XYZ file of C-alpha atoms in Angstrom:
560
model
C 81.646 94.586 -0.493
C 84.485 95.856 -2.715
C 87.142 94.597 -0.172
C 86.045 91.556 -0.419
C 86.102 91.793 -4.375
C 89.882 93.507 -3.903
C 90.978 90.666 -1.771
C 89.669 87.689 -4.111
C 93.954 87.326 -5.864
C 94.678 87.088 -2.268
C 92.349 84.547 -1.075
C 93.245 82.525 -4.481
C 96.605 83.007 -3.865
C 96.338 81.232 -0.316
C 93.806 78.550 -1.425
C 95.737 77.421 -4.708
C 99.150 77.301 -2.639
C 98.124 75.774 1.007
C 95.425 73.956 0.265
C 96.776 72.438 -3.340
C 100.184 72.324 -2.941
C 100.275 74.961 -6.112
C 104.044 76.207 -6.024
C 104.451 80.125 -6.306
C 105.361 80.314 -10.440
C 101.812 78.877 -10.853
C 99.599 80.391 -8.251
C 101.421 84.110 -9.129
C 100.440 84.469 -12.523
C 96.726 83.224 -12.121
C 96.741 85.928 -9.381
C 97.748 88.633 -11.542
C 95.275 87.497 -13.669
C 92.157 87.691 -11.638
C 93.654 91.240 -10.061
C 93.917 92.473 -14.078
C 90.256 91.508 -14.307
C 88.950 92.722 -11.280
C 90.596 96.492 -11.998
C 88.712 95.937 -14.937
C 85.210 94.918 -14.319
C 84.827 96.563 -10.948
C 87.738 99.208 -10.890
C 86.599 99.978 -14.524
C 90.038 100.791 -16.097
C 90.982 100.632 -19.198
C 92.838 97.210 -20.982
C 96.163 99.856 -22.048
C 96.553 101.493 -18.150
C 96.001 97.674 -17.114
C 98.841 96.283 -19.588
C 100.973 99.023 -19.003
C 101.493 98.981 -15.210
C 101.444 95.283 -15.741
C 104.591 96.101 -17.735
C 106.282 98.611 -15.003
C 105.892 96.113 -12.294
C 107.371 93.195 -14.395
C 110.359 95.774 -14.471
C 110.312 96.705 -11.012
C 110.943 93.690 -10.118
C 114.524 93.467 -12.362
C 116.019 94.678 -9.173
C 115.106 92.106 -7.032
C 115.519 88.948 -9.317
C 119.026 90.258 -9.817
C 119.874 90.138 -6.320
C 118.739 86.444 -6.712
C 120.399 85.943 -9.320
C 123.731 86.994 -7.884
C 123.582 85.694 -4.314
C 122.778 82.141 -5.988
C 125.445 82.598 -8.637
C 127.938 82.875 -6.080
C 126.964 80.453 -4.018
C 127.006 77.935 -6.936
C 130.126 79.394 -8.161
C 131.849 78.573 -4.932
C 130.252 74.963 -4.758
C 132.159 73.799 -8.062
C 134.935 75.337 -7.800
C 135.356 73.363 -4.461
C 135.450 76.378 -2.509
C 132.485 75.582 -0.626
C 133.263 72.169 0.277
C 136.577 73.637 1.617
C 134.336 75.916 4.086
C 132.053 73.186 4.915
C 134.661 70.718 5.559
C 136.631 73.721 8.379
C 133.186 72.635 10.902
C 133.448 69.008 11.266
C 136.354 68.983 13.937
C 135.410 71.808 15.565
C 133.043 70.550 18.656
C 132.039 67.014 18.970
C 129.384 67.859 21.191
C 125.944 68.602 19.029
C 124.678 71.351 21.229
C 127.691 73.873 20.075
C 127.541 72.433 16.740
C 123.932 73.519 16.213
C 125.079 76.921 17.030
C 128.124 77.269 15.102
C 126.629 75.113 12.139
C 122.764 75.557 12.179
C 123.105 78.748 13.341
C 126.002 80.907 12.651
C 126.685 79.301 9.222
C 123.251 79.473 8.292
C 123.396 83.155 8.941
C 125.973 83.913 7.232
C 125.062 82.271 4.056
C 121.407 83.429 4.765
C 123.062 87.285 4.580
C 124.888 86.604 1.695
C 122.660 84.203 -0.125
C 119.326 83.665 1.249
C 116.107 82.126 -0.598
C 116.377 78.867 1.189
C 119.796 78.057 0.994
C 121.173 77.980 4.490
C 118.608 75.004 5.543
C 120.316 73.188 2.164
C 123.776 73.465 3.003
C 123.236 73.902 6.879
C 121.175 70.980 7.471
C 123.539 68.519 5.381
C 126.423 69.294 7.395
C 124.809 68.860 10.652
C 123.818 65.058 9.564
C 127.356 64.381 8.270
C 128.613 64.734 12.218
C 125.900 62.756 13.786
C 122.540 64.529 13.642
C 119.697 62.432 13.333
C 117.773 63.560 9.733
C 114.799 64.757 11.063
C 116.484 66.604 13.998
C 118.771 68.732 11.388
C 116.111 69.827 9.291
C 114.046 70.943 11.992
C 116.992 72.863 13.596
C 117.977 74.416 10.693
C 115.069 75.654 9.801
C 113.985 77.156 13.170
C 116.873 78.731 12.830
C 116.850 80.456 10.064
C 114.618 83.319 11.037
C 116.326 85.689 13.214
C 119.350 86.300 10.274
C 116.043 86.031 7.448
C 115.129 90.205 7.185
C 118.527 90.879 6.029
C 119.123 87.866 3.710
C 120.617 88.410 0.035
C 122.123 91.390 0.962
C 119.116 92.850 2.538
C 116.562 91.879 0.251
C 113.081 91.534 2.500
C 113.752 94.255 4.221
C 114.494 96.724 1.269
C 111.690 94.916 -0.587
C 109.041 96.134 2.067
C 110.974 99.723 1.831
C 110.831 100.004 -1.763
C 107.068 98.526 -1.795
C 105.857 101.771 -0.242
C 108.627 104.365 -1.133
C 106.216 106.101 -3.577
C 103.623 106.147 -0.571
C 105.764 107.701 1.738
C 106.775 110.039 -0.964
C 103.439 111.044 -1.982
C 102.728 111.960 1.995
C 105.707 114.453 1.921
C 108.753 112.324 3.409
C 111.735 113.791 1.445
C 114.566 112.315 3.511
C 113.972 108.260 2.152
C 117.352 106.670 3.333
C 116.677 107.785 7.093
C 113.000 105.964 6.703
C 114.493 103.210 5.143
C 117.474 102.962 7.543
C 114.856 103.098 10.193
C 112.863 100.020 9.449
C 116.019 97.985 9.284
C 116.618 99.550 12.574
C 113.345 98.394 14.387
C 113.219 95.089 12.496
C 116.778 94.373 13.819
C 116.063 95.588 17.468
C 113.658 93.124 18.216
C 115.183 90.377 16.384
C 118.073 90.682 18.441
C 116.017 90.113 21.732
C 114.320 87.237 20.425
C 117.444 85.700 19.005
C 118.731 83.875 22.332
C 115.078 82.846 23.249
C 114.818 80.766 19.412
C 118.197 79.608 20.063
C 117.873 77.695 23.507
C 114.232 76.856 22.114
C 115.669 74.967 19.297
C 118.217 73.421 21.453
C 115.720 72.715 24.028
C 113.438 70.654 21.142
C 116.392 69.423 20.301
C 117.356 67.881 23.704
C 113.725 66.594 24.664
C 112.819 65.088 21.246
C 116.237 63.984 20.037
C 118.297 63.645 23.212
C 119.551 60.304 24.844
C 117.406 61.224 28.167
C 114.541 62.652 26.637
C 115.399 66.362 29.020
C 115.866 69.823 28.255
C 118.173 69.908 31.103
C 121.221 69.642 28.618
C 119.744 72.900 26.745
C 119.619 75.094 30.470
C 123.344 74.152 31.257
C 123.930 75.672 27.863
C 122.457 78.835 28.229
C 125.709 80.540 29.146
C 127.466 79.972 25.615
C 124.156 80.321 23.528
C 123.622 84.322 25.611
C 127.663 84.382 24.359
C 126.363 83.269 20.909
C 123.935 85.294 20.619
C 125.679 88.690 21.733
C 128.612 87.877 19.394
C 126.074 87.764 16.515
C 123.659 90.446 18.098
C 126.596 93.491 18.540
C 127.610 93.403 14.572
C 124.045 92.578 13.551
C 122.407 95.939 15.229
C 125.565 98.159 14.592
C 125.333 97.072 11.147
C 121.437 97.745 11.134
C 122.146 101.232 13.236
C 124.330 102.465 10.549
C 124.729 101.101 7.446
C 121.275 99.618 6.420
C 119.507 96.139 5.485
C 122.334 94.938 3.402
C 124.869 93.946 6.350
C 123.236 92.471 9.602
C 123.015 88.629 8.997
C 126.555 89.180 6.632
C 128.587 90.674 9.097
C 126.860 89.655 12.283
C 127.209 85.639 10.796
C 131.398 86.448 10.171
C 131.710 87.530 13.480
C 129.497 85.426 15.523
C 131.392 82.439 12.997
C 135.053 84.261 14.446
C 133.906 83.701 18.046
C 132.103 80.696 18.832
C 134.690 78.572 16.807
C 137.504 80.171 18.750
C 136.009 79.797 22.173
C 134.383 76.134 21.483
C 138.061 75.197 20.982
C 139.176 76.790 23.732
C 136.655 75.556 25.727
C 134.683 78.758 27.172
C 131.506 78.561 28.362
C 130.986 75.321 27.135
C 129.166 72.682 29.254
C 131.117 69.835 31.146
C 129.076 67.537 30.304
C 128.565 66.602 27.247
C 124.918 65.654 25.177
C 124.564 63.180 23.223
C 121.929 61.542 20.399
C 121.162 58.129 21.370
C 123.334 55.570 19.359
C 121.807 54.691 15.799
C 120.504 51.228 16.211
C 117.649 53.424 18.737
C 116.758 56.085 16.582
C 113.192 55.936 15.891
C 112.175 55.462 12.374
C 110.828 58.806 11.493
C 113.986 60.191 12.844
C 115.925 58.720 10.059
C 116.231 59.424 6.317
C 113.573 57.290 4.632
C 115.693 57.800 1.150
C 119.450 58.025 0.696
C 120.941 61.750 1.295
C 122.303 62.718 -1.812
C 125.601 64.288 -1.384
C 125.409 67.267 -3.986
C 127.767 66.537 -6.796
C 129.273 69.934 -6.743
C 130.413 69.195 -3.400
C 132.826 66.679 -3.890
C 134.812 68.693 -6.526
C 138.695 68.055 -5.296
C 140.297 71.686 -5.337
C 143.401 72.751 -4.465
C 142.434 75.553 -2.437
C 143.448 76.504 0.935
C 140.107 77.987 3.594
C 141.654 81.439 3.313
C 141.191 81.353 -0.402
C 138.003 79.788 -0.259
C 136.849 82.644 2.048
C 138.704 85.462 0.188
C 135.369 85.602 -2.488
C 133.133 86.542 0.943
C 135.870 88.544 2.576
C 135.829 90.789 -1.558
C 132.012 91.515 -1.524
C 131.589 92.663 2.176
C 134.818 95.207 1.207
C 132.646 96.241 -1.631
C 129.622 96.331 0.003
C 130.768 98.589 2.896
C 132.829 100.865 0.886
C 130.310 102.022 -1.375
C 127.195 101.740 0.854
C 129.464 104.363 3.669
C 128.351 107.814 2.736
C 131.733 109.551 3.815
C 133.604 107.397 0.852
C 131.562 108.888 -1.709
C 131.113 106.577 -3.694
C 127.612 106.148 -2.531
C 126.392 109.772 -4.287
C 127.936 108.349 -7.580
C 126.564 105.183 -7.978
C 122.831 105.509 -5.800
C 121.558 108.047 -8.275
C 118.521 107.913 -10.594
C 120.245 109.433 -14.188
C 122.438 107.457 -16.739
C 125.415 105.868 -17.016
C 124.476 104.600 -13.676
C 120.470 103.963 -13.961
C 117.848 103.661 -16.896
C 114.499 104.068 -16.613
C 111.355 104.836 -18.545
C 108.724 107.800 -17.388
C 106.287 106.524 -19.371
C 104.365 103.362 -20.977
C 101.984 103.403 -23.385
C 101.618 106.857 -22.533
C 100.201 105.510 -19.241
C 102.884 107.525 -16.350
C 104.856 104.879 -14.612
C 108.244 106.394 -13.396
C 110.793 103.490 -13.508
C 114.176 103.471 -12.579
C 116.615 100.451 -12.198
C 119.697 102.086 -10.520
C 121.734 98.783 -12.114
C 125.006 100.073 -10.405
C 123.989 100.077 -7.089
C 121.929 96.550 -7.365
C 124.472 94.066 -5.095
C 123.619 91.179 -7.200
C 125.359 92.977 -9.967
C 127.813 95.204 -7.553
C 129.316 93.003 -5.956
C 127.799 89.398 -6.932
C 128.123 89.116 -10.177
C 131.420 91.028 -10.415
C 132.545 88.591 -7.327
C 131.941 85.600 -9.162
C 133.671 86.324 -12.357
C 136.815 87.180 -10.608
C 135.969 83.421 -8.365
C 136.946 81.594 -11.978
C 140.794 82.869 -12.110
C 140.991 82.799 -8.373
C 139.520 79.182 -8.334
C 141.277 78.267 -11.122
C 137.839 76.784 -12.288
C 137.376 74.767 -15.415
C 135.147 75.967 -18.274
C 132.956 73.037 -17.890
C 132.690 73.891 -13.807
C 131.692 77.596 -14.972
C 129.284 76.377 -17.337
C 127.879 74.017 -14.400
C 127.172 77.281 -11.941
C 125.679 79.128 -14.365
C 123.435 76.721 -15.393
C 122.132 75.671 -11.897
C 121.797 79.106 -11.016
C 119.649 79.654 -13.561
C 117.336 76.758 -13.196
C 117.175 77.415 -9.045
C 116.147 81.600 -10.568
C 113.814 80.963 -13.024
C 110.536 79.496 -10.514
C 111.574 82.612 -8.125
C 111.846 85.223 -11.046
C 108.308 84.000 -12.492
C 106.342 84.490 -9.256
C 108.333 87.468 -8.348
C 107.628 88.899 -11.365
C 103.762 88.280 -11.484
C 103.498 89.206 -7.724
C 105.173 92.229 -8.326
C 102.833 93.136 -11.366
C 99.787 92.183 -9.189
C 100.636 95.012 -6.350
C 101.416 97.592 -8.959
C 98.056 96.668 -10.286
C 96.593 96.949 -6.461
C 98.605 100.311 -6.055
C 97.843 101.967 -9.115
C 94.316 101.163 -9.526
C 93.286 104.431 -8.037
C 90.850 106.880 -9.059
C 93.141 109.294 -11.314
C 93.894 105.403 -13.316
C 89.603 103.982 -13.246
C 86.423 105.268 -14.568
C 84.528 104.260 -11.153
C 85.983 106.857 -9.136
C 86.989 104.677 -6.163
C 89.742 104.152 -4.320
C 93.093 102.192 -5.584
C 92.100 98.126 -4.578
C 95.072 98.404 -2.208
C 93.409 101.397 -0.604
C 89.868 99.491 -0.330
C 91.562 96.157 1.135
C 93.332 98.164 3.336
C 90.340 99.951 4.616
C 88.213 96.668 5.080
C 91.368 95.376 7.198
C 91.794 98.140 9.691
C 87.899 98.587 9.977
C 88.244 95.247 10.733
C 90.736 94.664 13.368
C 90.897 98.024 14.932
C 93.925 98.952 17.102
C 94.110 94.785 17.501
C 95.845 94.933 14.297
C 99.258 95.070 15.960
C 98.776 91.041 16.486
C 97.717 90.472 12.991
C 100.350 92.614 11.361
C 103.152 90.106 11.447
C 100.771 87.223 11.324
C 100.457 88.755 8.136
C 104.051 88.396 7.186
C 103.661 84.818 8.132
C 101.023 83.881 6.194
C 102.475 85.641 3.050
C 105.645 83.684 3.711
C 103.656 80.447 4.515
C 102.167 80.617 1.140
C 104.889 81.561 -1.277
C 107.881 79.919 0.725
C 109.767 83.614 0.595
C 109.952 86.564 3.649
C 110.827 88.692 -0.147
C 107.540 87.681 -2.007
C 105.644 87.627 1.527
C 106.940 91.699 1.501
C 106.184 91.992 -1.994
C 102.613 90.801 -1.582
C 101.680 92.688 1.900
C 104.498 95.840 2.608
C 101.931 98.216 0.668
C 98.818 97.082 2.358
C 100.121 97.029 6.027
C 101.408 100.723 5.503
C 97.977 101.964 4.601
C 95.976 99.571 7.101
C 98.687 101.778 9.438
C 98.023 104.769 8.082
C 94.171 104.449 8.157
C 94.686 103.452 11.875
C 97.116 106.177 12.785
C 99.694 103.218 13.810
C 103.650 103.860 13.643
C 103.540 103.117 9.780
C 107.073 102.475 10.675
C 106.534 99.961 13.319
C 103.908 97.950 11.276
C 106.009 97.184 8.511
C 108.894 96.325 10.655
C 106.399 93.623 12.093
C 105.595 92.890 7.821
C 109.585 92.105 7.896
C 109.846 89.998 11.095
C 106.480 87.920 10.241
C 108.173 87.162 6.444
C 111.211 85.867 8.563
C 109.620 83.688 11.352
C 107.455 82.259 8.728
C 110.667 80.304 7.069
C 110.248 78.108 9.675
C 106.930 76.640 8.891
C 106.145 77.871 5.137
C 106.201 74.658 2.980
C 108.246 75.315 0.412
C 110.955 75.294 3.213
C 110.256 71.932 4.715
C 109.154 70.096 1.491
C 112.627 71.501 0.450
C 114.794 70.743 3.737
C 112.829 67.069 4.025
C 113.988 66.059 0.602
C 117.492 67.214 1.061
C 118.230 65.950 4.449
C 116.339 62.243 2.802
C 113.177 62.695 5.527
C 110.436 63.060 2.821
C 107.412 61.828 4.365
C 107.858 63.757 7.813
C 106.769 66.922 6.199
C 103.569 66.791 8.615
C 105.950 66.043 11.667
C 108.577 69.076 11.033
C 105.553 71.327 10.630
C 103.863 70.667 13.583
C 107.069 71.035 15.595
C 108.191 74.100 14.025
C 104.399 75.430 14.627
C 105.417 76.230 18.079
C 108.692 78.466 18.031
C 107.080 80.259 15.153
C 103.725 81.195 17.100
C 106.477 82.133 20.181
C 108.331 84.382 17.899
C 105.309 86.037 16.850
C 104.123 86.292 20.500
C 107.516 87.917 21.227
C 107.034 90.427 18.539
C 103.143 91.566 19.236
C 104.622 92.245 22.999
C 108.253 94.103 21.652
C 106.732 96.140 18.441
C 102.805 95.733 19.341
C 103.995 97.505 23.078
C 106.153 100.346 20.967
C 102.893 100.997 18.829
C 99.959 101.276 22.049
C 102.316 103.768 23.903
C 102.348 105.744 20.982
C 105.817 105.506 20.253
C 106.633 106.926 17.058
C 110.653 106.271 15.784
C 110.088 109.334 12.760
C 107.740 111.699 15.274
């Protein structure tokens, strides 16, 4: 009975946003709300322990709207200085055929600026480009967002994946795991490792929708002669992306494994390797079918057609700056990671207490990327750029309009699992379990050891809901540890399938594809692109169950 009560935010949540088309900066807040008074009419605690770890999570989550707001500001930066348009403009004479330009553009772009900006901007700039040489509307927006998934736990800098770390670090330290960075280095390891695997299989599916639904002949037999150059594709992205996640954690996969996989299939689709004699091709305009094309005008964005003076080294040189940062003070044999990863001023604040309620929170501000390197990055962008005080005013502003829906529902979500978490018995007058605890409970008493297929269906449905593998983590990360626990599952392994079911739901979650429709002028086909993208996502997840679900039933353990 009291899991039910405990999941009533959740099942409001879900309702509000897929069944009334509520966006996340509504739905978040009333959540909260209902959570606050459920902790206090059932949980029976008190209105000051209520307010004041209502308070600590609105602060908890100042680390991950700053990554936001970072990876957005330099993104915009770059797009009025002219910088991006200079990058953007490098892919249109690279291939003419549209089966390696869905893989360098729709793919390897979109990783890359899913690694270093995430939060739905690869599918904005990606599936643009792709129309402007000769994709049909409909067919770019679907390809782009298919393919955003693989690069998605490891976009911002990391930010899904160390959201569903830092979601249950105070879990894992409360059952006696003192060495933190190994767990956390682990979960971006078996994330990646699966992800990898599947990342050829989404690639020649996309291709292969591509070719049957978009293709002059109506056959997938263009996508099989290109499986040679997508397996080359996908290794060149694969190598960097699990080296990266082997050794130096969630903030470099999609970043470094997009540069390089960017490096090679440019150079070898010029040079011809691997690439198909024959060539594929859309079926001339005047055939397109209706749906296919953009029912309202594109709009170029404005910021785009800025005229800048700058060559494509310089407009790389801002990317090329933070992943030098990034690596030299994330590398523990520098040493610069022991000075600025530590919990004690000048390099962290943090309050033990609120209200005299015990909260223990600590923003570690100089080791937050969207201040170290982002925002640092995008200052030094304006002399580089020689940008214009009315073209810095511009980024600033749009960054913080694009922020402000995010940092609402991030902030309310956040509150609402530190409400879940901390509604224990030391914190309630009832002398039950934390909510989190009790929904946890009801879910594994549930499913049973059949809980390694709904664990990343999980992650999907979180995603689905709030349009974000980050607020999908932030909602779910703490309850799939303890359904894991309360199972005796790889607690590891479980969230690793949180991660992976926050990233394969970008393809279908609504946000996405009301936001990909209107850019790439197909509003109206929402319906269409979901039902298309239905299918890769419900493979990926299939793919997944049998990889991580496999691990889990032979009782593989990666911390035992």
């Amino acid at each position: 009975m009291y899991a039910i009560i405990a999941f009533i935010p959740i099942i409001v949540t879900i309702i509000v946003m897929a069944g009334f088309n509520w966006p996340a900066k509504i739905a978040l807040p009333l959540a909260w709300l209902i959570t606050a008074v459920v902790c206090f009419l059932a949980w029976k605690m008190d209105i000051v322990t209520i307010a004041a770890h209502t308070v600590s999570g609105f602060l908890t989550s100042i680390d991950t709207i700053v990554i936001i707001l970072g990876a957005i500001l330099i993104m915009n930066t770059l797009k009025y200085s002219g910088g991006m348009g200079v990058i953007n403009r490098m892919f249109t004479n690279i291939s003419d055929d549209p089966r390696i330009q869905m893989i360098i553009i729709g793919f390897m772009f979109g990783a890359f600026i899913e690694g270093a900006a995430g939060f739905g901007t690869p599918a904005a700039l990606a599936a643009p480009l792709l129309i402007s040489v000769g994709f049909p509307p409909l067919c770019a927006a679907m390809c782009a967002l298919i393919l955003n998934s693989t690069p998605v736990p490891y976009g911002a800098v990391g930010t899904p994946a160390s959201t569903a770390f830092n979601m249950v670090s105070g879990e894992l330290t409360n059952a006696g795991v003192t060495d933190l960075e190994a767990w956390k280095l682990g979960v971006t390891q078996w994330s990646a490792i699966p992800s990898a695997i599947i990342c050829p299989i989404i690639i020649f599916i996309t291709m292969a929708m591509m070719c049957k639904m978009f293709g002059k002949n109506k056959s997938i037999k263009p996508a099989l002669e290109c499986i040679p150059y997508i397996l080359m594709s996908a290794i060149a992205f694969c190598v960097p992306y699990l080296i990266c996640a082997a050794f130096l954690g969630p903030e470099f996969p999609s970043l470094i494994g997009g540069i390089f996989g960017l490096a090679v299939t440019i150079f070898t689709a010029k040079k011809g390797i691997l690439v198909p004699k024959s060539k594929f091709e859309f079926p001339e305009k005047s055939a397109w079918l209706d749906h296919w094309k953009a029912t309202t005008a594109v709009q170029e964005d404005e910021s785009m057609k800025v005229e800048a003076n700058i060559s494509p080294v310089m407009a790389w040189v801002p990317y090329g700056i933070i992943a030098i940062i990034l690596v030299v003070t994330r590398i523990p044999a520098i040493g610069l990671k022991g000075i600025l990863n530590v919990s004690t001023a000048p390099f962290a604040v943090g309050l033990k207490t609120i209200m005299g309620v015990e909260v223990n929170w600590v923003f570690k501000w100089a080791w937050n990327p969207g201040i170290l390197p982002f925002i640092l990055v995008a200052l030094l962008i304006i002399p580089l750029h020689k940008m214009k005080g009315e073209q810095v005013k511009a980024a600033w502003k749009t960054t913080f309009s694009m922020v402000a829906g995010a940092a609402i529902a991030l902030l309310f979500g956040i509150a609402m699992v530190q409400l879940f978490k901390s509604s224990g018995a030391q914190f309630n007058n009832s002398g039950m379990d934390s909510m989190l605890i009790v929904m946890a409970n009801g879910m594994a008493d549930l499913f049973g050891k059949a809980y390694i297929v709904v664990a990343p269906l999980i992650g999907v449905i979180g995603a689905f809901i709030s349009g974000s593998a980050t607020v999908s983590c932030t909602l779910f990360s703490t309850l799939q540890y303890a359904a894991a626990v309360r199972l005796g599952l790889s607690t590891m392994l479980i969230l690793a399938m949180q991660v992976m079911g926050g990233a394969m739901g970008n393809m279908v979650c609504v946000n996405n594809i009301v936001s990909a429709c209107a850019t790439c002028g197909t509003i109206g086909a929402e319906g269409r692109l979901m039902r298309s993208n239905v299918v890769p996502c419900l493979i990926y997840a299939a793919l997944t169950i049998l990889i991580l679900g496999g691990l889990i039933l032979t009782g593989f353990n990666p911390m035992a």
